[in-house]
Coordinates of N, CA and C in Angstrom, one line a residue:
M1 N -0.6 26.2 -6.6 CA 0.6 25.4 -6.8 C 1.5 25.9 -7.9
D2 N 2.8 26.0 -7.8 CA 3.7 26.3 -8.8 C 3.7 25.2 -9.8
S3 N 3.5 25.4 -11.1 CA 3.5 24.4 -12.1 C 4.8 23.7 -12.3
A4 N 5.9 24.3 -11.9 CA 7.2 23.7 -12.2 C 7.5 22.6 -11.2
R5 N 7.2 22.7 -10.0 CA 7.6 21.7 -9.0 C 6.4 21.5 -8.0
S6 N 5.2 21.3 -8.5 CA 4.1 21.1 -7.6 C 3.8 19.6 -7.5
L7 N 3.4 19.2 -6.3 CA 3.2 17.8 -5.9 C 1.9 17.6 -5.1
L8 N 1.1 16.6 -5.4 CA 0.0 16.2 -4.7 C 0.2 14.9 -4.0
I9 N 0.0 14.7 -2.7 CA 0.2 13.5 -2.1 C -1.2 13.0 -1.7
V10 N -1.6 11.8 -2.1 CA -2.9 11.2 -1.8 C -2.6 10.1 -0.8
E11 N -2.8 10.4 0.5 CA -2.3 9.4 1.5 C -3.2 9.6 2.8
D12 N -3.7 8.5 3.3 CA -4.6 8.6 4.5 C -3.9 8.5 5.8
D13 N -2.6 8.1 5.7 CA -1.8 8.0 6.9 C -1.1 9.3 7.2
A14 N -1.7 10.1 8.2 CA -1.3 11.5 8.4 C 0.2 11.6 8.7
A15 N 0.7 10.7 9.5 CA 2.1 10.8 9.9 C 3.1 10.6 8.7
F16 N 2.7 9.6 7.9 CA 3.5 9.4 6.7 C 3.4 10.5 5.7
A17 N 2.2 11.0 5.5 CA 2.0 12.2 4.6 C 2.7 13.4 5.1
R18 N 2.8 13.6 6.4 CA 3.5 14.8 6.9 C 5.0 14.7 6.7
A19 N 5.5 13.5 6.9 CA 7.0 13.2 6.7 C 7.3 13.4 5.2
L20 N 6.5 12.8 4.3 CA 6.7 12.9 2.9 C 6.6 14.4 2.4
R21 N 5.6 15.1 3.0 CA 5.5 16.5 2.6 C 6.7 17.3 3.0
R22 N 7.2 17.2 4.2 CA 8.4 17.9 4.6 C 9.6 17.6 3.8
S23 N 9.8 16.3 3.5 CA 10.9 15.9 2.7 C 10.9 16.5 1.3
F24 N 9.7 16.5 0.6 CA 9.6 17.1 -0.7 C 9.7 18.6 -0.7
Q25 N 9.2 19.2 0.4 CA 9.3 20.7 0.5 C 10.8 21.1 0.6
R26 N 11.6 20.3 1.4 CA 13.0 20.6 1.5 C 13.7 20.5 0.1
R27 N 13.1 19.8 -0.8 CA 13.7 19.7 -2.2 C 13.1 20.7 -3.1
G28 N 12.3 21.6 -2.6 CA 11.8 22.7 -3.5 C 10.4 22.5 -4.1
Y29 N 9.7 21.5 -3.7 CA 8.4 21.3 -4.2 C 7.3 22.0 -3.4
E30 N 6.3 22.5 -4.1 CA 5.1 23.0 -3.4 C 4.2 21.8 -3.2
V31 N 3.9 21.4 -2.0 CA 3.2 20.2 -1.7 C 1.8 20.4 -1.2
E32 N 0.8 19.7 -1.7 CA -0.5 19.7 -1.1 C -0.8 18.2 -0.8
V33 N -1.4 18.0 0.4 CA -1.8 16.6 0.8 C -3.3 16.5 0.8
C34 N -3.7 15.4 0.2 CA -5.1 15.0 0.1 C -5.3 13.7 0.9
E35 N -6.2 13.7 1.9 CA -6.3 12.6 2.8 C -7.0 11.4 2.3
G36 N -7.6 11.5 1.1 CA -8.3 10.3 0.6 C -9.0 10.6 -0.7
L37 N -9.6 9.6 -1.2 CA -10.3 9.6 -2.5 C -11.5 10.6 -2.5
E38 N -12.2 10.7 -1.5 CA -13.4 11.6 -1.4 C -13.0 13.1 -1.4
A39 N -11.8 13.4 -0.9 CA -11.3 14.8 -0.9 C -10.5 15.2 -2.2
L40 N -10.3 14.2 -3.1 CA -9.5 14.5 -4.3 C -10.1 15.5 -5.2
P41 N -11.4 15.4 -5.5 CA -12.0 16.4 -6.5 C -11.8 17.9 -6.0
D42 N -12.0 18.1 -4.7 CA -11.8 19.4 -4.1 C -10.3 19.9 -4.2
A43 N -9.4 18.9 -4.0 CA -7.9 19.3 -4.1 C -7.6 19.6 -5.5
L44 N -8.3 19.1 -6.5 CA -7.9 19.4 -7.9 C -8.6 20.6 -8.4
E45 N -9.5 21.2 -7.6 CA -10.2 22.4 -8.1 C -9.3 23.6 -8.3
S46 N -8.3 23.8 -7.3 CA -7.5 25.0 -7.4 C -6.5 24.9 -8.5
A47 N -5.8 23.8 -8.6 CA -4.7 23.7 -9.6 C -4.4 22.2 -9.8
L48 N -3.8 21.9 -11.0 CA -3.4 20.5 -11.2 C -1.9 20.5 -11.1
P49 N -1.4 19.6 -10.2 CA 0.0 19.5 -10.0 C 0.7 18.7 -11.1
D50 N 2.0 18.8 -11.2 CA 2.8 18.1 -12.2 C 3.1 16.7 -11.7
Y51 N 3.1 16.5 -10.4 CA 3.5 15.2 -9.8 C 2.5 14.8 -8.8
A52 N 2.3 13.5 -8.6 CA 1.4 13.0 -7.6 C 2.0 11.7 -7.0
V53 N 1.8 11.5 -5.7 CA 2.2 10.3 -5.0 C 0.9 9.7 -4.4
V54 N 0.5 8.5 -4.8 CA -0.8 8.0 -4.4 C -0.6 6.7 -3.7
D55 N -1.2 6.6 -2.5 CA -1.1 5.3 -1.7 C -2.2 4.4 -2.3
L56 N -1.8 3.2 -2.6 CA -2.7 2.2 -3.2 C -3.9 1.9 -2.3
K57 N -3.7 1.7 -1.0 CA -4.8 1.2 -0.1 C -5.2 2.4 0.7
L58 N -6.2 3.0 0.4 CA -6.8 4.2 1.1 C -7.8 3.6 2.1
S59 N -8.1 4.4 3.1 CA -9.1 3.9 4.1 C -10.5 3.7 3.5
V60 N -10.8 4.6 2.5 CA -12.1 4.4 1.8 C -11.7 4.4 0.3
G61 N -11.9 3.3 -0.3 CA -11.7 3.2 -1.8 C -10.2 2.8 -2.1
S62 N -10.0 2.7 -3.4 CA -8.7 2.2 -3.9 C -7.9 3.4 -4.4
G63 N -6.6 3.4 -4.2 CA -5.8 4.4 -4.9 C -5.8 4.3 -6.4
L64 N -6.2 3.2 -6.9 CA -6.3 3.0 -8.4 C -7.3 4.0 -8.9
K65 N -8.4 4.2 -8.2 CA -9.4 5.2 -8.6 C -8.8 6.6 -8.6
A66 N -8.0 6.9 -7.6 CA -7.3 8.2 -7.6 C -6.4 8.3 -8.8
V67 N -5.6 7.3 -9.1 CA -4.7 7.3 -10.3 C -5.6 7.6 -11.6
K68 N -6.7 6.9 -11.7 CA -7.5 7.2 -12.9 C -8.0 8.6 -12.9
M69 N -8.5 9.1 -11.8 CA -9.1 10.5 -11.7 C -8.0 11.5 -12.1
L70 N -6.8 11.3 -11.5 CA -5.7 12.2 -11.8 C -5.3 12.2 -13.2
H71 N -5.1 11.0 -13.8 CA -4.7 10.9 -15.2 C -5.8 11.4 -16.1
D72 N -7.0 11.2 -15.8 CA -8.1 11.8 -16.7 C -8.1 13.3 -16.7
R73 N -7.8 13.9 -15.5 CA -7.8 15.3 -15.4 C -6.5 15.9 -16.0
A74 N -5.3 15.2 -15.9 CA -4.1 15.8 -16.4 C -3.2 14.6 -16.9
P75 N -3.4 14.2 -18.1 CA -2.6 13.0 -18.7 C -1.1 13.2 -18.6
E76 N -0.6 14.4 -18.5 CA 0.9 14.6 -18.5 C 1.4 14.5 -17.1
M77 N 0.6 14.4 -16.1 CA 1.0 14.3 -14.7 C 1.8 13.1 -14.4
R78 N 2.9 13.2 -13.7 CA 3.7 12.0 -13.4 C 3.2 11.5 -12.0
I79 N 2.6 10.3 -12.1 CA 2.0 9.7 -10.9 C 2.8 8.4 -10.4
V80 N 3.2 8.4 -9.2 CA 3.8 7.2 -8.6 C 2.9 6.7 -7.5
V81 N 2.7 5.3 -7.6 CA 1.9 4.6 -6.7 C 2.8 4.0 -5.6
L82 N 2.4 4.2 -4.3 CA 3.1 3.5 -3.2 C 2.2 2.5 -2.6
T83 N 2.7 1.4 -2.2 CA 1.9 0.4 -1.5 C 2.7 -0.5 -0.6
G84 N 2.0 -0.9 0.5 CA 2.5 -1.9 1.4 C 2.0 -3.3 1.0
Y85 N 1.2 -3.3 -0.1 CA 0.5 -4.5 -0.5 C 0.9 -4.8 -2.0
A86 N 2.2 -4.8 -2.3 CA 2.6 -4.9 -3.7 C 2.2 -6.2 -4.3
S87 N 1.7 -6.2 -5.5 CA 1.4 -7.4 -6.3 C 1.5 -7.1 -7.8
L88 N 1.7 -8.1 -8.6 CA 1.8 -7.9 -10.0 C 0.5 -7.4 -10.5
A89 N -0.7 -7.9 -10.1 CA -2.0 -7.4 -10.6 C -2.2 -5.9 -10.3
T90 N -1.9 -5.4 -9.1 CA -2.1 -4.0 -8.9 C -1.1 -3.1 -9.6
A91 N 0.2 -3.6 -9.8 CA 1.2 -2.9 -10.5 C 0.7 -2.7 -12.0
V92 N 0.3 -3.8 -12.6 CA -0.2 -3.7 -14.0 C -1.4 -2.7 -14.1
E93 N -2.3 -2.8 -13.2 CA -3.5 -1.9 -13.3 C -3.1 -0.5 -13.1
A94 N -2.2 -0.2 -12.1 CA -1.8 1.2 -11.9 C -1.1 1.8 -13.1
I95 N -0.3 1.0 -13.8 CA 0.4 1.5 -15.0 C -0.7 1.7 -16.1
K96 N -1.6 0.8 -16.3 CA -2.6 0.9 -17.3 C -3.5 2.1 -17.1
L97 N -3.7 2.5 -15.8 CA -4.6 3.6 -15.5 C -3.9 5.0 -15.5
G98 N -2.5 5.0 -15.7 CA -1.8 6.2 -15.9 C -0.7 6.5 -15.0
A99 N -0.4 5.6 -14.1 CA 0.8 5.8 -13.2 C 2.1 5.6 -14.0
C100 N 3.1 6.4 -13.7 CA 4.4 6.2 -14.4 C 5.3 5.2 -13.7
H101 N 5.0 4.9 -12.4 CA 5.8 4.0 -11.6 C 5.0 3.5 -10.4
Y102 N 5.5 2.4 -9.9 CA 4.8 1.7 -8.8 C 5.9 1.2 -7.8
L103 N 5.9 1.7 -6.6 CA 6.9 1.3 -5.6 C 6.3 0.7 -4.4
A104 N 7.0 -0.3 -3.9 CA 6.6 -1.0 -2.7 C 7.1 -0.1 -1.5
K105 N 6.3 0.0 -0.4 CA 6.8 0.6 0.8 C 7.7 -0.3 1.5
P106 N 8.7 0.2 2.2 CA 9.0 1.6 2.4 C 9.8 2.1 1.2
A107 N 9.4 3.2 0.7 CA 10.1 3.9 -0.4 C 10.5 5.3 0.2
N108 N 11.7 5.7 -0.1 CA 12.1 7.1 0.4 C 11.9 8.1 -0.7
T109 N 12.2 9.3 -0.4 CA 12.0 10.5 -1.3 C 12.9 10.4 -2.5
D110 N 14.1 9.9 -2.3 CA 15.0 9.7 -3.4 C 14.4 8.7 -4.5
E111 N 13.9 7.6 -4.0 CA 13.3 6.6 -4.9 C 12.1 7.2 -5.6
I112 N 11.3 7.9 -4.9 CA 10.1 8.5 -5.5 C 10.4 9.5 -6.5
E113 N 11.4 10.4 -6.2 CA 11.8 11.4 -7.2 C 12.4 10.8 -8.4
A114 N 13.2 9.7 -8.2 CA 13.8 9.0 -9.3 C 12.7 8.4 -10.2
A115 N 11.7 7.9 -9.6 CA 10.5 7.3 -10.3 C 9.8 8.3 -11.2
F116 N 9.7 9.5 -10.7 CA 9.1 10.6 -11.5 C 9.9 10.8 -12.8
G117 N 11.2 10.6 -12.7 CA 12.1 10.9 -13.9 C 12.1 9.8 -14.9
K118 N 11.6 8.6 -14.5 CA 11.7 7.5 -15.5 C 10.5 7.6 -16.5
M119 N 10.9 8.1 -17.7 CA 10.0 8.3 -18.7 C 9.7 7.1 -19.5
E120 N 10.6 6.1 -19.6 CA 10.4 4.9 -20.4 C 10.8 3.7 -19.5
G121 N 10.4 2.5 -20.0 CA 10.8 1.3 -19.4 C 12.3 1.0 -19.6
D122 N 12.8 0.1 -18.9 CA 14.3 -0.3 -19.0 C 14.3 -1.6 -19.7
A123 N 14.8 -1.6 -21.0 CA 14.9 -2.9 -21.7 C 16.1 -3.7 -21.3
D124 N 16.9 -3.2 -20.5 CA 18.1 -3.9 -20.0 C 17.9 -4.5 -18.6
V125 N 16.7 -4.4 -18.0 CA 16.5 -4.9 -16.7 C 16.7 -6.4 -16.8
A126 N 17.4 -7.0 -15.8 CA 17.7 -8.4 -15.7 C 16.4 -9.3 -15.7
L127 N 16.4 -10.3 -16.6 CA 15.3 -11.2 -16.6 C 15.7 -12.4 -15.6
T128 N 14.8 -12.6 -14.7 CA 15.0 -13.7 -13.7 C 13.9 -14.7 -13.8
R129 N 14.1 -15.9 -13.4 CA 13.1 -16.9 -13.3 C 12.1 -16.5 -12.3
R130 N 10.8 -16.5 -12.7 CA 9.8 -16.2 -11.8 C 9.4 -17.3 -10.9
K131 N 9.3 -17.1 -9.6 CA 8.8 -18.1 -8.7 C 7.4 -18.5 -9.0
T132 N 7.2 -19.7 -9.2 CA 5.8 -20.2 -9.5 C 5.3 -21.2 -8.5
S133 N 5.7 -21.0 -7.3 CA 5.2 -21.9 -6.2 C 3.7 -21.6 -6.0
L134 N 3.0 -22.6 -5.4 CA 1.6 -22.4 -5.1 C 1.4 -21.2 -4.2
K135 N 2.3 -20.9 -3.3 CA 2.1 -19.8 -2.4 C 2.2 -18.5 -3.2
T136 N 3.1 -18.4 -4.2 CA 3.2 -17.2 -5.0 C 1.9 -17.0 -5.8
L137 N 1.5 -18.1 -6.4 CA 0.2 -18.0 -7.2 C -1.0 -17.6 -6.3
E138 N -1.0 -18.2 -5.1 CA -2.1 -17.8 -4.2 C -2.0 -16.3 -3.9
W139 N -0.8 -15.9 -3.6 CA -0.6 -14.5 -3.2 C -1.1 -13.5 -4.3
E140 N -0.7 -13.9 -5.5 CA -1.1 -13.0 -6.7 C -2.6 -13.1 -6.9
R141 N -3.3 -14.2 -6.7 CA -4.7 -14.3 -6.8 C -5.4 -13.5 -5.7
I142 N -4.9 -13.6 -4.5 CA -5.5 -12.8 -3.4 C -5.5 -11.3 -3.7
H143 N -4.3 -10.8 -4.2 CA -4.2 -9.4 -4.5 C -5.1 -9.0 -5.7
E144 N -5.1 -9.8 -6.7 CA -6.0 -9.6 -7.8 C -7.5 -9.4 -7.4
T145 N -7.9 -10.3 -6.5 CA -9.2 -10.3 -6.0 C -9.4 -9.1 -5.1
L146 N -8.4 -8.7 -4.3 CA -8.5 -7.5 -3.5 C -8.8 -6.2 -4.3
V147 N -8.1 -6.1 -5.4 CA -8.2 -5.0 -6.3 C -9.7 -5.0 -6.9
E148 N -10.1 -6.2 -7.3 CA -11.5 -6.3 -7.9 C -12.5 -5.9 -6.8
A149 N -12.3 -6.2 -5.6 CA -13.2 -5.9 -4.5 C -12.9 -4.5 -3.9
E150 N -12.1 -3.7 -4.5 CA -11.7 -2.4 -4.0 C -11.2 -2.4 -2.6
F151 N -10.4 -3.4 -2.3 CA -9.7 -3.6 -1.0 C -10.7 -3.8 0.2
N152 N -11.9 -4.3 -0.2 CA -12.8 -4.7 0.9 C -12.5 -6.1 1.2
I153 N -11.9 -6.4 2.4 CA -11.5 -7.7 2.8 C -12.6 -8.7 2.9
S154 N -13.8 -8.3 3.4 CA -14.9 -9.2 3.5 C -15.4 -9.6 2.2
E155 N -15.5 -8.7 1.2 CA -15.9 -9.0 -0.1 C -14.9 -9.9 -0.9
A156 N -13.6 -9.6 -0.7 CA -12.5 -10.4 -1.3 C -12.6 -11.8 -0.8
A157 N -12.7 -12.0 0.5 CA -12.8 -13.3 1.2 C -14.0 -14.1 0.6
R158 N -15.1 -13.4 0.5 CA -16.3 -14.1 -0.1 C -16.0 -14.6 -1.5
R159 N -15.4 -13.7 -2.3 CA -15.1 -14.1 -3.7 C -14.0 -15.2 -3.8
L160 N -13.2 -15.3 -2.8 CA -12.1 -16.3 -2.8 C -12.6 -17.6 -2.1
G161 N -13.8 -17.5 -1.5 CA -14.4 -18.7 -0.8 C -13.6 -19.0 0.5
M162 N -13.2 -18.0 1.2 CA -12.6 -18.3 2.5 C -13.2 -17.3 3.5
H163 N -12.9 -17.7 4.8 CA -13.4 -16.8 5.9 C -12.6 -15.5 5.9
R164 N -13.3 -14.4 6.3 CA -12.6 -13.1 6.3 C -11.4 -13.1 7.2
R165 N -11.5 -13.8 8.4 CA -10.4 -13.8 9.3 C -9.2 -14.5 8.7
T166 N -9.4 -15.6 8.0 CA -8.4 -16.3 7.3 C -7.6 -15.4 6.3
L167 N -8.4 -14.7 5.5 CA -7.8 -13.8 4.6 C -7.0 -12.7 5.3
A168 N -7.5 -12.1 6.4 CA -6.8 -11.1 7.1 C -5.5 -11.6 7.7
R169 N -5.5 -12.9 8.2 CA -4.3 -13.5 8.7 C -3.2 -13.7 7.6
K170 N -3.7 -14.1 6.4 CA -2.8 -14.3 5.3 C -2.2 -12.9 4.9
L171 N -3.0 -11.9 4.9 CA -2.5 -10.5 4.5 C -1.5 -10.0 5.5
E172 N -1.8 -10.3 6.8 CA -0.9 -9.8 7.8 C 0.5 -10.5 7.8
K173 N 0.5 -11.8 7.4 CA 1.7 -12.6 7.3 C 2.7 -12.0 6.3
R174 N 2.1 -11.6 5.2 CA 2.9 -11.1 4.0 C 3.0 -9.6 3.9
R175 N 2.5 -8.9 4.9 CA 2.5 -7.5 4.8 C 3.9 -6.9 4.7
V176 N 4.0 -5.9 3.8 CA 5.2 -5.1 3.6 C 5.0 -3.8 4.4
S177 N 5.9 -3.5 5.3 CA 5.8 -2.3 6.1 C 6.7 -1.2 5.7

């Protein structure tokens, strides 16, 4: 990989990874795709990219582990986390583990590339009243537990004291596509 514009995509959705790869290649990046957490060490053997896009919910394991692994290997790497399951808990953990930004899907190449360039936080971002409804609190607790359970729905449901199918229905209702 060319160190000036090299990108690693950690994504288990082959169609999305292919589209993202083509889009970044048209912008001059040399792109490598890693299909999941277990393939990441091999992908990092050849070279360390300057940029990475990591899907939060991988088929095996959590993208948070990928963020930690990437940041541990190359602290200067600009890592953006993409997720269809956005929550405050996962956003905070992703940033603490080394991601520079966290975007909810659908995110396009322009948004991802802009996120790579954000070196600092924005102190001028508008402060809004946070919704504190019971549904919002429940949603945040569900996602916090999902992260703790490494996105294992059965284990998260057990920890939350609910049936697995109930949790799956709640997740499907609020899913961001």
